[in-house]
mmCIF file of C-alpha atoms in Angstrom:
data_model
loop_
_atom_site.group_PDB
_atom_site.id
_atom_site.type_symbol
_atom_site.label_atom_id
_atom_site.label_comp_id
_atom_site.label_asym_id
_atom_site.label_seq_id
_atom_site.Cartn_x
_atom_site.Cartn_y
_atom_site.Cartn_z
ATOM 1 C CA UNK A 1 57.802 125.152 202.215
ATOM 2 C CA UNK A 2 60.926 126.656 200.745
ATOM 3 C CA UNK A 3 60.537 130.095 202.139
ATOM 4 C CA UNK A 4 59.365 129.074 205.619
ATOM 5 C CA UNK A 5 63.001 129.588 206.578
ATOM 6 C CA UNK A 6 63.062 133.119 205.367
ATOM 7 C CA UNK A 7 61.663 136.209 207.096
ATOM 8 C CA UNK A 8 62.470 139.894 207.688
ATOM 9 C CA UNK A 9 61.458 142.571 210.244
ATOM 10 C CA UNK A 10 61.935 146.411 210.018
ATOM 11 C CA UNK A 11 62.970 148.497 213.101
ATOM 12 C CA UNK A 12 62.086 151.980 212.645
ATOM 13 C CA UNK A 13 63.612 153.156 215.929
ATOM 14 C CA UNK A 14 65.517 150.873 218.348
ATOM 15 C CA UNK A 15 65.078 152.456 221.800
ATOM 16 C CA UNK A 16 66.377 149.729 223.972
ATOM 17 C CA UNK A 17 69.510 147.650 224.312
ATOM 18 C CA UNK A 18 69.353 144.063 223.091
ATOM 19 C CA UNK A 19 70.625 141.671 225.772
ATOM 20 C CA UNK A 20 72.995 138.761 225.050
ATOM 21 C CA UNK A 21 71.264 136.276 222.793
ATOM 22 C CA UNK A 22 71.790 134.290 219.757
ATOM 23 C CA UNK A 23 69.822 133.217 216.651
ATOM 24 C CA UNK A 24 69.491 129.929 215.004
ATOM 25 C CA UNK A 25 69.594 131.689 211.632
ATOM 26 C CA UNK A 26 72.001 133.992 209.899
ATOM 27 C CA UNK A 27 70.945 137.474 210.917
ATOM 28 C CA UNK A 28 71.600 140.028 208.219
ATOM 29 C CA UNK A 29 70.830 143.767 208.824
ATOM 30 C CA UNK A 30 71.004 146.713 206.488
ATOM 31 C CA UNK A 31 71.440 149.911 208.489
ATOM 32 C CA UNK A 32 69.304 152.860 207.230
ATOM 33 C CA UNK A 33 70.166 155.371 210.006
ATOM 34 C CA UNK A 34 72.479 155.636 213.015
ATOM 35 C CA UNK A 35 75.147 153.316 214.140
ATOM 36 C CA UNK A 36 74.480 149.703 215.220
ATOM 37 C CA UNK A 37 76.730 148.190 217.768
ATOM 38 C CA UNK A 38 77.254 144.433 218.061
ATOM 39 C CA UNK A 39 79.227 143.055 220.977
ATOM 40 C CA UNK A 40 80.678 139.784 220.517
ATOM 41 C CA UNK A 41 82.685 137.708 222.946
ATOM 42 C CA UNK A 42 86.053 139.290 222.169
ATOM 43 C CA UNK A 43 85.395 142.250 219.843
ATOM 44 C CA UNK A 44 82.767 144.807 218.891
ATOM 45 C CA UNK A 45 81.359 145.519 215.351
ATOM 46 C CA UNK A 46 80.112 149.131 214.567
ATOM 47 C CA UNK A 47 77.928 149.420 211.386
ATOM 48 C CA UNK A 48 76.899 152.813 210.067
ATOM 49 C CA UNK A 49 74.176 153.887 207.656
ATOM 50 C CA UNK A 50 74.595 152.107 204.321
ATOM 51 C CA UNK A 51 76.349 149.058 205.607
ATOM 52 C CA UNK A 52 75.365 145.494 206.149
ATOM 53 C CA UNK A 53 75.998 143.591 209.460
ATOM 54 C CA UNK A 54 75.843 139.830 209.676
ATOM 55 C CA UNK A 55 75.986 137.476 212.738
ATOM 56 C CA UNK A 56 76.352 133.676 212.244
ATOM 57 C CA UNK A 57 73.981 131.040 213.834
ATOM 58 C CA UNK A 58 74.344 130.380 217.508
ATOM 59 C CA UNK A 59 76.771 133.227 217.757
ATOM 60 C CA UNK A 60 76.177 134.907 221.068
ATOM 61 C CA UNK A 61 76.074 138.642 220.996
ATOM 62 C CA UNK A 62 74.495 141.840 222.404
ATOM 63 C CA UNK A 63 73.254 145.050 220.804
ATOM 64 C CA UNK A 64 73.796 147.969 223.022
ATOM 65 C CA UNK A 65 72.561 151.289 221.930
ATOM 66 C CA UNK A 66 75.482 153.815 221.402
ATOM 67 C CA UNK A 67 73.134 156.855 221.553
ATOM 68 C CA UNK A 68 69.558 156.387 222.681
ATOM 69 C CA UNK A 69 68.590 159.909 221.298
ATOM 70 C CA UNK A 70 69.818 158.866 217.824
ATOM 71 C CA UNK A 71 67.294 157.138 215.572
ATOM 72 C CA UNK A 72 68.748 153.761 214.886
ATOM 73 C CA UNK A 73 66.753 152.262 211.851
ATOM 74 C CA UNK A 74 67.446 149.114 210.040
ATOM 75 C CA UNK A 75 65.752 146.000 208.201
ATOM 76 C CA UNK A 76 66.845 142.523 209.344
ATOM 77 C CA UNK A 77 66.599 139.367 207.103
ATOM 78 C CA UNK A 78 66.670 136.137 208.924
ATOM 79 C CA UNK A 79 67.940 133.214 206.723
ATOM 80 C CA UNK A 80 68.140 129.710 208.114
ATOM 81 C CA UNK A 81 71.309 127.721 207.976
ATOM 82 C CA UNK A 82 69.397 125.014 206.055
ATOM 83 C CA UNK A 83 68.133 127.383 203.468
ATOM 84 C CA UNK A 84 71.800 129.010 203.004
ATOM 85 C CA UNK A 85 73.157 125.387 202.733
ATOM 86 C CA UNK A 86 70.625 124.581 200.066
ATOM 87 C CA UNK A 87 71.392 127.795 198.135
ATOM 88 C CA UNK A 88 75.133 126.915 198.156
ATOM 89 C CA UNK A 89 74.644 123.398 197.058
ATOM 90 C CA UNK A 90 75.256 121.813 200.333
ATOM 91 C CA UNK A 91 78.129 124.073 201.556
ATOM 92 C CA UNK A 92 78.321 125.277 205.119
ATOM 93 C CA UNK A 93 79.682 128.877 205.500
ATOM 94 C CA UNK A 94 80.755 131.192 208.179
ATOM 95 C CA UNK A 95 81.010 134.983 207.746
ATOM 96 C CA UNK A 96 84.362 136.211 208.723
ATOM 97 C CA UNK A 97 83.702 139.764 207.329
ATOM 98 C CA UNK A 98 80.580 140.711 209.366
ATOM 99 C CA UNK A 99 80.430 144.177 207.872
ATOM 100 C CA UNK A 100 79.771 144.822 204.133
ATOM 101 C CA UNK A 101 79.903 148.254 202.583
ATOM 102 C CA UNK A 102 78.847 147.600 198.861
ATOM 103 C CA UNK A 103 76.179 149.632 197.146
ATOM 104 C CA UNK A 104 75.154 146.677 194.746
ATOM 105 C CA UNK A 105 74.749 144.358 197.752
ATOM 106 C CA UNK A 106 72.555 146.916 199.462
ATOM 107 C CA UNK A 107 70.371 147.072 196.289
ATOM 108 C CA UNK A 108 70.012 143.333 196.290
ATOM 109 C CA UNK A 109 68.984 143.402 199.840
ATOM 110 C CA UNK A 110 66.279 145.907 199.117
ATOM 111 C CA UNK A 111 65.062 143.963 196.010
ATOM 112 C CA UNK A 112 64.905 140.863 198.086
ATOM 113 C CA UNK A 113 62.887 142.704 200.747
ATOM 114 C CA UNK A 114 60.613 144.132 198.014
ATOM 115 C CA UNK A 115 60.061 140.639 196.611
ATOM 116 C CA UNK A 116 59.250 139.237 200.013
ATOM 117 C CA UNK A 117 56.565 141.999 200.365
ATOM 118 C CA UNK A 118 55.029 141.100 196.921
ATOM 119 C CA UNK A 119 55.141 137.417 197.730
ATOM 120 C CA UNK A 120 55.987 136.042 194.353
ATOM 121 C CA UNK A 121 58.101 132.874 194.920
ATOM 122 C CA UNK A 122 59.872 132.962 191.606
ATOM 123 C CA UNK A 123 60.938 136.696 192.274
ATOM 124 C CA UNK A 124 62.018 135.782 195.734
ATOM 125 C CA UNK A 125 64.138 133.058 194.673
ATOM 126 C CA UNK A 126 65.685 135.051 191.961
ATOM 127 C CA UNK A 127 66.916 137.868 194.239
ATOM 128 C CA UNK A 128 67.666 135.619 197.184
ATOM 129 C CA UNK A 129 70.049 133.782 195.023
ATOM 130 C CA UNK A 130 71.772 136.845 193.738
ATOM 131 C CA UNK A 131 71.976 138.310 197.190
ATOM 132 C CA UNK A 132 73.422 135.081 198.673
ATOM 133 C CA UNK A 133 76.049 134.887 195.901
ATOM 134 C CA UNK A 134 77.073 138.529 196.608
ATOM 135 C CA UNK A 135 77.446 138.139 200.388
ATOM 136 C CA UNK A 136 79.174 134.721 200.053
ATOM 137 C CA UNK A 137 82.337 136.523 199.020
ATOM 138 C CA UNK A 138 82.518 137.619 202.612
ATOM 139 C CA UNK A 139 82.438 133.973 204.098
ATOM 140 C CA UNK A 140 84.601 130.830 204.420
ATOM 141 C CA UNK A 141 83.487 127.298 203.761
ATOM 142 C CA UNK A 142 83.153 125.050 206.978
ATOM 143 C CA UNK A 143 83.391 121.255 206.641
ATOM 144 C CA UNK A 144 80.941 120.935 209.647
ATOM 145 C CA UNK A 145 77.593 122.062 210.509
ATOM 146 C CA UNK A 146 77.149 124.814 213.083
ATOM 147 C CA UNK A 147 77.255 123.449 216.503
ATOM 148 C CA UNK A 148 73.733 123.722 217.985
ATOM 149 C CA UNK A 149 74.761 122.534 221.413
ATOM 150 C CA UNK A 150 76.146 125.371 223.643
ATOM 151 C CA UNK A 151 75.570 123.315 226.802
ATOM 152 C CA UNK A 152 78.557 120.900 227.198
ATOM 153 C CA UNK A 153 77.828 120.961 230.984
ATOM 154 C CA UNK A 154 74.086 121.469 230.956
ATOM 155 C CA UNK A 155 72.591 119.188 228.281
ATOM 156 C CA UNK A 156 69.820 117.624 230.609
ATOM 157 C CA UNK A 157 68.908 121.179 231.800
ATOM 158 C CA UNK A 158 68.780 122.490 228.304
ATOM 159 C CA UNK A 159 66.582 119.683 227.163
ATOM 160 C CA UNK A 160 64.380 120.258 230.248
ATOM 161 C CA UNK A 161 63.970 123.965 229.258
ATOM 162 C CA UNK A 162 63.162 123.013 225.568
ATOM 163 C CA UNK A 163 60.518 120.425 226.656
ATOM 164 C CA UNK A 164 58.971 122.853 229.268
ATOM 165 C CA UNK A 165 59.286 126.126 227.592
ATOM 166 C CA UNK A 166 55.647 127.165 228.441
ATOM 167 C CA UNK A 167 56.312 126.562 232.132
ATOM 168 C CA UNK A 168 57.625 128.909 234.869
ATOM 169 C CA UNK A 169 61.178 128.286 235.880
ATOM 170 C CA UNK A 170 62.875 128.338 239.328
ATOM 171 C CA UNK A 171 66.599 128.691 239.543
ATOM 172 C CA UNK A 172 66.441 126.519 242.758
ATOM 173 C CA UNK A 173 64.915 123.634 240.848
ATOM 174 C CA UNK A 174 67.339 124.032 237.847
ATOM 175 C CA UNK A 175 70.383 124.214 240.222
ATOM 176 C CA UNK A 176 69.205 120.998 241.931
ATOM 177 C CA UNK A 177 69.092 119.274 238.613
ATOM 178 C CA UNK A 178 72.549 120.306 238.036
ATOM 179 C CA UNK A 179 73.766 119.103 241.614
ATOM 180 C CA UNK A 180 75.162 122.579 242.545
ATOM 181 C CA UNK A 181 74.019 125.453 244.529
ATOM 182 C CA UNK A 182 72.001 128.378 243.043
ATOM 183 C CA UNK A 183 74.857 130.750 243.011
ATOM 184 C CA UNK A 184 77.349 128.247 241.514
ATOM 185 C CA UNK A 185 74.881 127.192 238.956
ATOM 186 C CA UNK A 186 74.316 130.823 237.637
ATOM 187 C CA UNK A 187 78.076 131.405 237.625
ATOM 188 C CA UNK A 188 78.799 127.957 235.829
ATOM 189 C CA UNK A 189 75.905 128.543 233.358
ATOM 190 C CA UNK A 190 77.079 131.935 232.389
ATOM 191 C CA UNK A 191 80.599 130.903 231.948
ATOM 192 C CA UNK A 192 79.449 127.902 229.573
ATOM 193 C CA UNK A 193 76.972 129.784 227.513
ATOM 194 C CA UNK A 194 77.689 133.560 227.841
ATOM 195 C CA UNK A 195 74.214 134.195 229.280
ATOM 196 C CA UNK A 196 72.561 133.846 232.711
ATOM 197 C CA UNK A 197 69.950 131.240 232.906
ATOM 198 C CA UNK A 198 67.007 133.373 233.253
ATOM 199 C CA UNK A 199 68.100 135.484 230.280
ATOM 200 C CA UNK A 200 68.609 132.244 228.206
ATOM 201 C CA UNK A 201 65.199 131.199 229.293
ATOM 202 C CA UNK A 202 63.377 134.409 228.377
ATOM 203 C CA UNK A 203 65.219 134.419 225.039
ATOM 204 C CA UNK A 204 63.931 130.783 224.305
ATOM 205 C CA UNK A 205 60.353 131.862 225.388
ATOM 206 C CA UNK A 206 60.297 134.830 223.020
ATOM 207 C CA UNK A 207 61.634 133.057 220.098
ATOM 208 C CA UNK A 208 59.364 130.102 220.671
ATOM 209 C CA UNK A 209 56.305 132.288 221.093
ATOM 210 C CA UNK A 210 57.115 134.358 217.991
ATOM 211 C CA UNK A 211 56.587 131.149 215.870
ATOM 212 C CA UNK A 212 53.038 131.025 217.015
ATOM 213 C CA UNK A 213 52.157 134.607 216.211
ATOM 214 C CA UNK A 214 49.682 134.671 213.307
ATOM 215 C CA UNK A 215 47.479 137.607 212.008
ATOM 216 C CA UNK A 216 44.656 136.252 214.036
ATOM 217 C CA UNK A 217 46.529 135.345 217.239
ATOM 218 C CA UNK A 218 45.344 136.478 220.653
ATOM 219 C CA UNK A 219 48.471 137.915 221.997
ATOM 220 C CA UNK A 220 47.170 138.061 225.696
ATOM 221 C CA UNK A 221 46.464 134.377 225.598
ATOM 222 C CA UNK A 222 49.912 133.736 224.190
ATOM 223 C CA UNK A 223 51.469 135.795 226.821
ATOM 224 C CA UNK A 224 49.700 133.688 229.540
ATOM 225 C CA UNK A 225 50.495 130.351 227.699
ATOM 226 C CA UNK A 226 54.247 131.251 228.098
ATOM 227 C CA UNK A 227 53.827 132.327 231.771
ATOM 228 C CA UNK A 228 54.363 135.981 231.450
ATOM 229 C CA UNK A 229 52.660 137.995 233.954
ATOM 230 C CA UNK A 230 50.461 139.892 231.513
ATOM 231 C CA UNK A 231 50.570 141.142 228.002
ATOM 232 C CA UNK A 232 52.577 144.263 228.995
ATOM 233 C CA UNK A 233 55.289 142.076 230.543
ATOM 234 C CA UNK A 234 55.354 139.834 227.307
ATOM 235 C CA UNK A 235 55.376 142.896 225.088
ATOM 236 C CA UNK A 236 58.296 144.473 226.957
ATOM 237 C CA UNK A 237 60.320 141.165 226.924
ATOM 238 C CA UNK A 238 59.495 140.497 223.229
ATOM 239 C CA UNK A 239 60.755 144.027 222.299
ATOM 240 C CA UNK A 240 63.950 143.584 224.269
ATOM 241 C CA UNK A 241 64.853 140.489 221.986
ATOM 242 C CA UNK A 242 63.236 141.252 218.724
ATOM 243 C CA UNK A 243 63.219 144.987 218.551
ATOM 244 C CA UNK A 244 59.632 145.568 218.044
ATOM 245 C CA UNK A 245 56.367 144.814 220.115
ATOM 246 C CA UNK A 246 54.468 141.525 219.417
ATOM 247 C CA UNK A 247 51.534 143.716 218.291
ATOM 248 C CA UNK A 248 53.693 145.472 215.758
ATOM 249 C CA UNK A 249 55.264 142.020 214.671
ATOM 250 C CA UNK A 250 51.760 140.708 214.034
ATOM 251 C CA UNK A 251 50.679 143.736 212.031
ATOM 252 C CA UNK A 252 53.616 143.493 209.766
ATOM 253 C CA UNK A 253 53.485 139.707 209.491
ATOM 254 C CA UNK A 254 54.156 138.616 205.850
ATOM 255 C CA UNK A 255 52.971 135.319 204.517
ATOM 256 C CA UNK A 256 55.300 134.249 201.692
#
């Protein structure tokens, strides 16, 4: 379905740092209160109330909290690269201006969110096209697709993780696959991807499990299926990467 590649979540009060991670989608956030910090590889982005921040697909970043006593509130729209390409008539784009301060663009963001709540496909399509047209002004066209492979040195291991995402992973076993000792493996993996192996695995587990959450899912069963110790462990890890608990995500789940 056209809108399967579009979703949003609302964070009422971010209370924890988001570790290094990436999204396979464009991640577009409207800040309602507080200041959001995004740590990229070579620079930081600070977005205050009333601004929109954007990260590109597969762009590794972290979101440390500047002030844990300050209420950071924002909405995030996740828009797949394929949907973006479709809306732009086959063009690939990269956002060079990751922070947008424009009242009209903010209003379009809110109208799109409202349309997604209502669930009318025609209204969603109308405001989605207008919103994408507005933010496109802050992008450059790419001739090539986004590189999905961050693992020039670890293709086999990455595929193994993808194929066994429900399993429990051991650093010793992964390092043997890479023909290197455990400590050298961790160091080389981090240098190649920007993340530790276990942080990458947890991120992949959470993003994979999120796709299977429905209004009727048994979250405890899902936690065990992905080899978390219990629901509490799953919930804590889920919130680290998504910003809300799986229970809250389930309650707010919107079918478009």
